[in-house]
Amino acid sequence: IWSALSRTHAISLRLTHWRKMNKSWRRAIRLGKYASSSLIGTAVDMLVLWLCSDFWLHDYVGEYIISPCISFEAAVITNYLVAHFFVWRDRVSASPFVSVLPRFLRYNVSCIFAFTVRLGISLLFQHWFQWDVVLCNLVAMLFSGLLNFTLQDCLIFRKPST
């Protein structure tokens, strides 16, 4: 009897361990997808920022405040579409009207919060090191990206409760 119980317990422990490993593996894959999709958003953000700051808005407010806001929103739209249809597709509803617009509004609010953090960090780096706006923005994106992933995982695209 003890032998059968210990085998059952061992199998149960292995299954529990496998489920935990599988969950960690899925999270790592999702983080990889998020990082790769963020590269697309970063490219859009940096391109729009460069175009705005070098060819359109030349004063300090235009270059360091307005240009990042415009480039940010262009990247938000791009990132949301990639996130919705690629990164978090297993957590969204099949009906686009039920899922896309309300979630986009929440996504945009969370991104605005992360952007506020990013803008603050960017302005601090510009003040401390006198770096170009594009470099300050890139460094600040590293910090705000981690914050944004956490917000998306826990709030925007959270796993539906069963």
PDB file of C-alpha atoms in Angstrom:
ATOM      1  CA  ILE A   1       0.000   0.000   0.000  1.00  0.00           C
ATOM      2  CA  TRP A   2       2.783   2.473   0.944  1.00  0.00           C
ATOM      3  CA  SER A   3       4.566   1.767  -2.299  1.00  0.00           C
ATOM      4  CA  ALA A   4       1.477   2.608  -4.357  1.00  0.00           C
ATOM      5  CA  LEU A   5       0.872   5.778  -2.333  1.00  0.00           C
ATOM      6  CA  SER A   6       4.452   6.948  -2.687  1.00  0.00           C
ATOM      7  CA  ARG A   7       4.338   6.321  -6.456  1.00  0.00           C
ATOM      8  CA  THR A   8       1.085   8.277  -6.705  1.00  0.00           C
ATOM      9  CA  HIS A   9       2.589  11.070  -4.630  1.00  0.00           C
ATOM     10  CA  ALA A  10       5.731  11.110  -6.781  1.00  0.00           C
ATOM     11  CA  ILE A  11       3.647  11.301  -9.956  1.00  0.00           C
ATOM     12  CA  SER A  12       1.584  14.108  -8.431  1.00  0.00           C
ATOM     13  CA  LEU A  13       4.753  16.010  -7.484  1.00  0.00           C
ATOM     14  CA  ARG A  14       6.159  15.574 -11.000  1.00  0.00           C
ATOM     15  CA  LEU A  15       2.916  16.844 -12.569  1.00  0.00           C
ATOM     16  CA  THR A  16       2.874  19.851 -10.242  1.00  0.00           C
ATOM     17  CA  HIS A  17       6.510  20.576 -11.094  1.00  0.00           C
ATOM     18  CA  TRP A  18       5.777  20.186 -14.834  1.00  0.00           C
ATOM     19  CA  ARG A  19       2.806  22.578 -14.614  1.00  0.00           C
ATOM     20  CA  LYS A  20       4.924  25.184 -12.836  1.00  0.00           C
ATOM     21  CA  MET A  21       7.712  24.787 -15.386  1.00  0.00           C
ATOM     22  CA  ASN A  22       5.186  24.958 -18.224  1.00  0.00           C
ATOM     23  CA  LYS A  23       3.702  28.169 -16.780  1.00  0.00           C
ATOM     24  CA  SER A  24       7.172  29.716 -16.465  1.00  0.00           C
ATOM     25  CA  TRP A  25       8.010  28.617 -20.001  1.00  0.00           C
ATOM     26  CA  ARG A  26       4.784  30.139 -21.374  1.00  0.00           C
ATOM     27  CA  ARG A  27       5.488  33.390 -19.552  1.00  0.00           C
ATOM     28  CA  ALA A  28       9.035  33.463 -20.983  1.00  0.00           C
ATOM     29  CA  ILE A  29       7.684  32.895 -24.498  1.00  0.00           C
ATOM     30  CA  ARG A  30       5.103  35.638 -23.993  1.00  0.00           C
ATOM     31  CA  LEU A  31       7.799  38.014 -22.728  1.00  0.00           C
ATOM     32  CA  GLY A  32       9.848  37.184 -25.831  1.00  0.00           C
ATOM     33  CA  LYS A  33       6.854  37.921 -28.065  1.00  0.00           C
ATOM     34  CA  TYR A  34       6.244  41.147 -26.157  1.00  0.00           C
ATOM     35  CA  ALA A  35       9.899  42.167 -26.556  1.00  0.00           C
ATOM     36  CA  SER A  36       9.855  41.450 -30.286  1.00  0.00           C
ATOM     37  CA  SER A  37       6.600  43.353 -30.745  1.00  0.00           C
ATOM     38  CA  SER A  38       8.060  46.199 -28.708  1.00  0.00           C
ATOM     39  CA  LEU A  39      10.869  46.447 -31.238  1.00  0.00           C
ATOM     40  CA  ILE A  40       8.270  47.242 -33.896  1.00  0.00           C
ATOM     41  CA  GLY A  41       6.738  49.909 -31.657  1.00  0.00           C
ATOM     42  CA  THR A  42      10.177  51.260 -30.823  1.00  0.00           C
ATOM     43  CA  ALA A  43      11.017  51.560 -34.513  1.00  0.00           C
ATOM     44  CA  VAL A  44       7.754  53.434 -35.157  1.00  0.00           C
ATOM     45  CA  ASP A  45       8.320  55.608 -32.077  1.00  0.00           C
ATOM     46  CA  MET A  46      11.899  56.492 -32.973  1.00  0.00           C
ATOM     47  CA  LEU A  47      11.090  57.168 -36.632  1.00  0.00           C
ATOM     48  CA  VAL A  48       8.174  59.464 -35.813  1.00  0.00           C
ATOM     49  CA  LEU A  49      10.200  61.174 -33.056  1.00  0.00           C
ATOM     50  CA  TRP A  50      13.110  61.771 -35.426  1.00  0.00           C
ATOM     51  CA  LEU A  51      10.814  63.109 -38.159  1.00  0.00           C
ATOM     52  CA  CYS A  52       8.988  65.433 -35.761  1.00  0.00           C
ATOM     53  CA  SER A  53      12.051  66.723 -33.917  1.00  0.00           C
ATOM     54  CA  ASP A  54      14.344  67.158 -36.925  1.00  0.00           C
ATOM     55  CA  PHE A  55      11.936  68.300 -39.629  1.00  0.00           C
ATOM     56  CA  TRP A  56       8.951  69.851 -37.913  1.00  0.00           C
ATOM     57  CA  LEU A  57       9.239  70.993 -34.272  1.00  0.00           C
ATOM     58  CA  HIS A  58      12.541  72.704 -33.501  1.00  0.00           C
ATOM     59  CA  ASP A  59      12.130  74.480 -30.138  1.00  0.00           C
ATOM     60  CA  TYR A  60      12.681  72.785 -26.752  1.00  0.00           C
ATOM     61  CA  VAL A  61       8.999  72.143 -26.030  1.00  0.00           C
ATOM     62  CA  GLY A  62       8.390  70.850 -29.547  1.00  0.00           C
ATOM     63  CA  GLU A  63      11.459  68.633 -29.523  1.00  0.00           C
ATOM     64  CA  TYR A  64      11.340  67.273 -25.961  1.00  0.00           C
ATOM     65  CA  ILE A  65       7.599  67.354 -25.130  1.00  0.00           C
ATOM     66  CA  ILE A  66       5.350  67.461 -28.221  1.00  0.00           C
ATOM     67  CA  SER A  67       7.440  65.213 -30.517  1.00  0.00           C
ATOM     68  CA  PRO A  68       7.643  62.392 -27.944  1.00  0.00           C
ATOM     69  CA  CYS A  69       3.869  62.644 -27.371  1.00  0.00           C
ATOM     70  CA  ILE A  70       3.118  62.282 -31.078  1.00  0.00           C
ATOM     71  CA  SER A  71       5.608  59.459 -31.548  1.00  0.00           C
ATOM     72  CA  PHE A  72       4.277  57.751 -28.437  1.00  0.00           C
ATOM     73  CA  GLU A  73       0.709  57.642 -29.698  1.00  0.00           C
ATOM     74  CA  ALA A  74       1.817  56.302 -33.087  1.00  0.00           C
ATOM     75  CA  ALA A  75       3.708  53.541 -31.273  1.00  0.00           C
ATOM     76  CA  VAL A  76       0.748  52.829 -28.940  1.00  0.00           C
ATOM     77  CA  ILE A  77      -1.556  52.137 -31.866  1.00  0.00           C
ATOM     78  CA  THR A  78       1.048  49.926 -33.539  1.00  0.00           C
ATOM     79  CA  ASN A  79       1.883  48.067 -30.315  1.00  0.00           C
ATOM     80  CA  TYR A  80      -1.762  47.516 -29.423  1.00  0.00           C
ATOM     81  CA  LEU A  81      -2.547  45.922 -32.750  1.00  0.00           C
ATOM     82  CA  VAL A  82       0.478  43.628 -32.489  1.00  0.00           C
ATOM     83  CA  ALA A  83      -0.258  42.835 -28.831  1.00  0.00           C
ATOM     84  CA  HIS A  84      -3.925  42.117 -29.441  1.00  0.00           C
ATOM     85  CA  PHE A  85      -3.447  39.867 -32.447  1.00  0.00           C
ATOM     86  CA  PHE A  86      -0.051  38.283 -31.673  1.00  0.00           C
ATOM     87  CA  VAL A  87       1.158  38.479 -28.057  1.00  0.00           C
ATOM     88  CA  TRP A  88      -2.079  38.115 -26.059  1.00  0.00           C
ATOM     89  CA  ARG A  89      -4.365  36.540 -28.685  1.00  0.00           C
ATOM     90  CA  ASP A  90      -5.209  33.606 -26.401  1.00  0.00           C
ATOM     91  CA  ARG A  91      -6.598  36.036 -23.818  1.00  0.00           C
ATOM     92  CA  VAL A  92      -8.883  38.115 -26.033  1.00  0.00           C
ATOM     93  CA  SER A  93     -12.442  37.535 -27.114  1.00  0.00           C
ATOM     94  CA  ALA A  94     -13.174  36.260 -30.601  1.00  0.00           C
ATOM     95  CA  SER A  95     -15.582  39.150 -31.178  1.00  0.00           C
ATOM     96  CA  PRO A  96     -13.571  42.198 -32.240  1.00  0.00           C
ATOM     97  CA  PHE A  97     -16.179  44.747 -31.188  1.00  0.00           C
ATOM     98  CA  VAL A  98     -16.498  43.320 -27.693  1.00  0.00           C
ATOM     99  CA  SER A  99     -12.788  43.093 -27.157  1.00  0.00           C
ATOM    100  CA  VAL A 100     -10.826  45.568 -29.264  1.00  0.00           C
ATOM    101  CA  LEU A 101     -12.179  49.035 -28.464  1.00  0.00           C
ATOM    102  CA  PRO A 102     -12.738  48.818 -24.689  1.00  0.00           C
ATOM    103  CA  ARG A 103      -9.426  47.042 -24.232  1.00  0.00           C
ATOM    104  CA  PHE A 104      -7.679  49.643 -26.419  1.00  0.00           C
ATOM    105  CA  LEU A 105      -8.949  52.413 -24.144  1.00  0.00           C
ATOM    106  CA  ARG A 106      -7.582  50.619 -21.059  1.00  0.00           C
ATOM    107  CA  TYR A 107      -4.378  49.836 -22.954  1.00  0.00           C
ATOM    108  CA  ASN A 108      -3.967  53.475 -23.932  1.00  0.00           C
ATOM    109  CA  VAL A 109      -4.455  54.647 -20.327  1.00  0.00           C
ATOM    110  CA  SER A 110      -1.855  52.170 -19.054  1.00  0.00           C
ATOM    111  CA  CYS A 111       0.523  53.240 -21.809  1.00  0.00           C
ATOM    112  CA  ILE A 112      -0.018  56.898 -20.924  1.00  0.00           C
ATOM    113  CA  PHE A 113       1.012  56.065 -17.357  1.00  0.00           C
ATOM    114  CA  ALA A 114       4.110  54.221 -18.595  1.00  0.00           C
ATOM    115  CA  PHE A 115       4.780  57.085 -21.014  1.00  0.00           C
ATOM    116  CA  THR A 116       4.649  59.596 -18.161  1.00  0.00           C
ATOM    117  CA  VAL A 117       7.301  57.539 -16.390  1.00  0.00           C
ATOM    118  CA  ARG A 118       9.290  57.329 -19.632  1.00  0.00           C
ATOM    119  CA  LEU A 119       9.056  61.075 -20.268  1.00  0.00           C
ATOM    120  CA  GLY A 120      10.209  61.826 -16.729  1.00  0.00           C
ATOM    121  CA  ILE A 121      13.182  59.500 -17.071  1.00  0.00           C
ATOM    122  CA  SER A 122      13.995  60.937 -20.511  1.00  0.00           C
ATOM    123  CA  LEU A 123      13.923  64.511 -19.208  1.00  0.00           C
ATOM    124  CA  LEU A 124      16.118  63.538 -16.254  1.00  0.00           C
ATOM    125  CA  PHE A 125      18.699  61.921 -18.531  1.00  0.00           C
ATOM    126  CA  GLN A 126      18.643  64.946 -20.845  1.00  0.00           C
ATOM    127  CA  HIS A 127      19.158  67.243 -17.859  1.00  0.00           C
ATOM    128  CA  TRP A 128      21.890  65.127 -16.248  1.00  0.00           C
ATOM    129  CA  PHE A 129      23.862  64.060 -19.337  1.00  0.00           C
ATOM    130  CA  GLN A 130      22.801  66.559 -22.065  1.00  0.00           C
ATOM    131  CA  TRP A 131      22.143  63.647 -24.438  1.00  0.00           C
ATOM    132  CA  ASP A 132      20.167  63.902 -27.677  1.00  0.00           C
ATOM    133  CA  VAL A 133      16.398  63.386 -27.336  1.00  0.00           C
ATOM    134  CA  VAL A 134      16.481  60.122 -29.305  1.00  0.00           C
ATOM    135  CA  LEU A 135      19.108  58.554 -27.002  1.00  0.00           C
ATOM    136  CA  CYS A 136      17.325  59.768 -23.843  1.00  0.00           C
ATOM    137  CA  ASN A 137      14.084  58.310 -25.172  1.00  0.00           C
ATOM    138  CA  LEU A 138      15.695  54.960 -25.966  1.00  0.00           C
ATOM    139  CA  VAL A 139      17.165  54.602 -22.466  1.00  0.00           C
ATOM    140  CA  ALA A 140      13.866  55.585 -20.852  1.00  0.00           C
ATOM    141  CA  MET A 141      12.034  52.989 -22.960  1.00  0.00           C
ATOM    142  CA  LEU A 142      13.956  50.211 -21.235  1.00  0.00           C
ATOM    143  CA  PHE A 143      12.470  51.167 -17.871  1.00  0.00           C
ATOM    144  CA  SER A 144       8.960  51.942 -19.060  1.00  0.00           C
ATOM    145  CA  GLY A 145       8.840  48.756 -21.174  1.00  0.00           C
ATOM    146  CA  LEU A 146       9.105  46.537 -18.116  1.00  0.00           C
ATOM    147  CA  LEU A 147       6.418  48.567 -16.376  1.00  0.00           C
ATOM    148  CA  ASN A 148       4.190  48.331 -19.445  1.00  0.00           C
ATOM    149  CA  PHE A 149       4.576  44.541 -19.755  1.00  0.00           C
ATOM    150  CA  THR A 150       3.546  44.137 -16.118  1.00  0.00           C
ATOM    151  CA  LEU A 151       0.495  46.353 -16.599  1.00  0.00           C
ATOM    152  CA  GLN A 152      -0.560  44.447 -19.713  1.00  0.00           C
ATOM    153  CA  ASP A 153      -0.041  41.038 -18.138  1.00  0.00           C
ATOM    154  CA  CYS A 154      -1.863  41.863 -14.903  1.00  0.00           C
ATOM    155  CA  LEU A 155      -4.539  44.351 -15.998  1.00  0.00           C
ATOM    156  CA  ILE A 156      -5.161  44.734 -19.717  1.00  0.00           C
ATOM    157  CA  PHE A 157      -4.786  41.205 -21.099  1.00  0.00           C
ATOM    158  CA  ARG A 158      -5.200  39.291 -17.844  1.00  0.00           C
ATOM    159  CA  LYS A 159      -6.108  35.661 -18.055  1.00  0.00           C
ATOM    160  CA  PRO A 160      -9.876  35.205 -17.751  1.00  0.00           C
ATOM    161  CA  SER A 161     -10.877  33.606 -14.478  1.00  0.00           C
ATOM    162  CA  THR A 162     -12.325  30.144 -14.871  1.00  0.00           C
TER     163      THR A 162
END
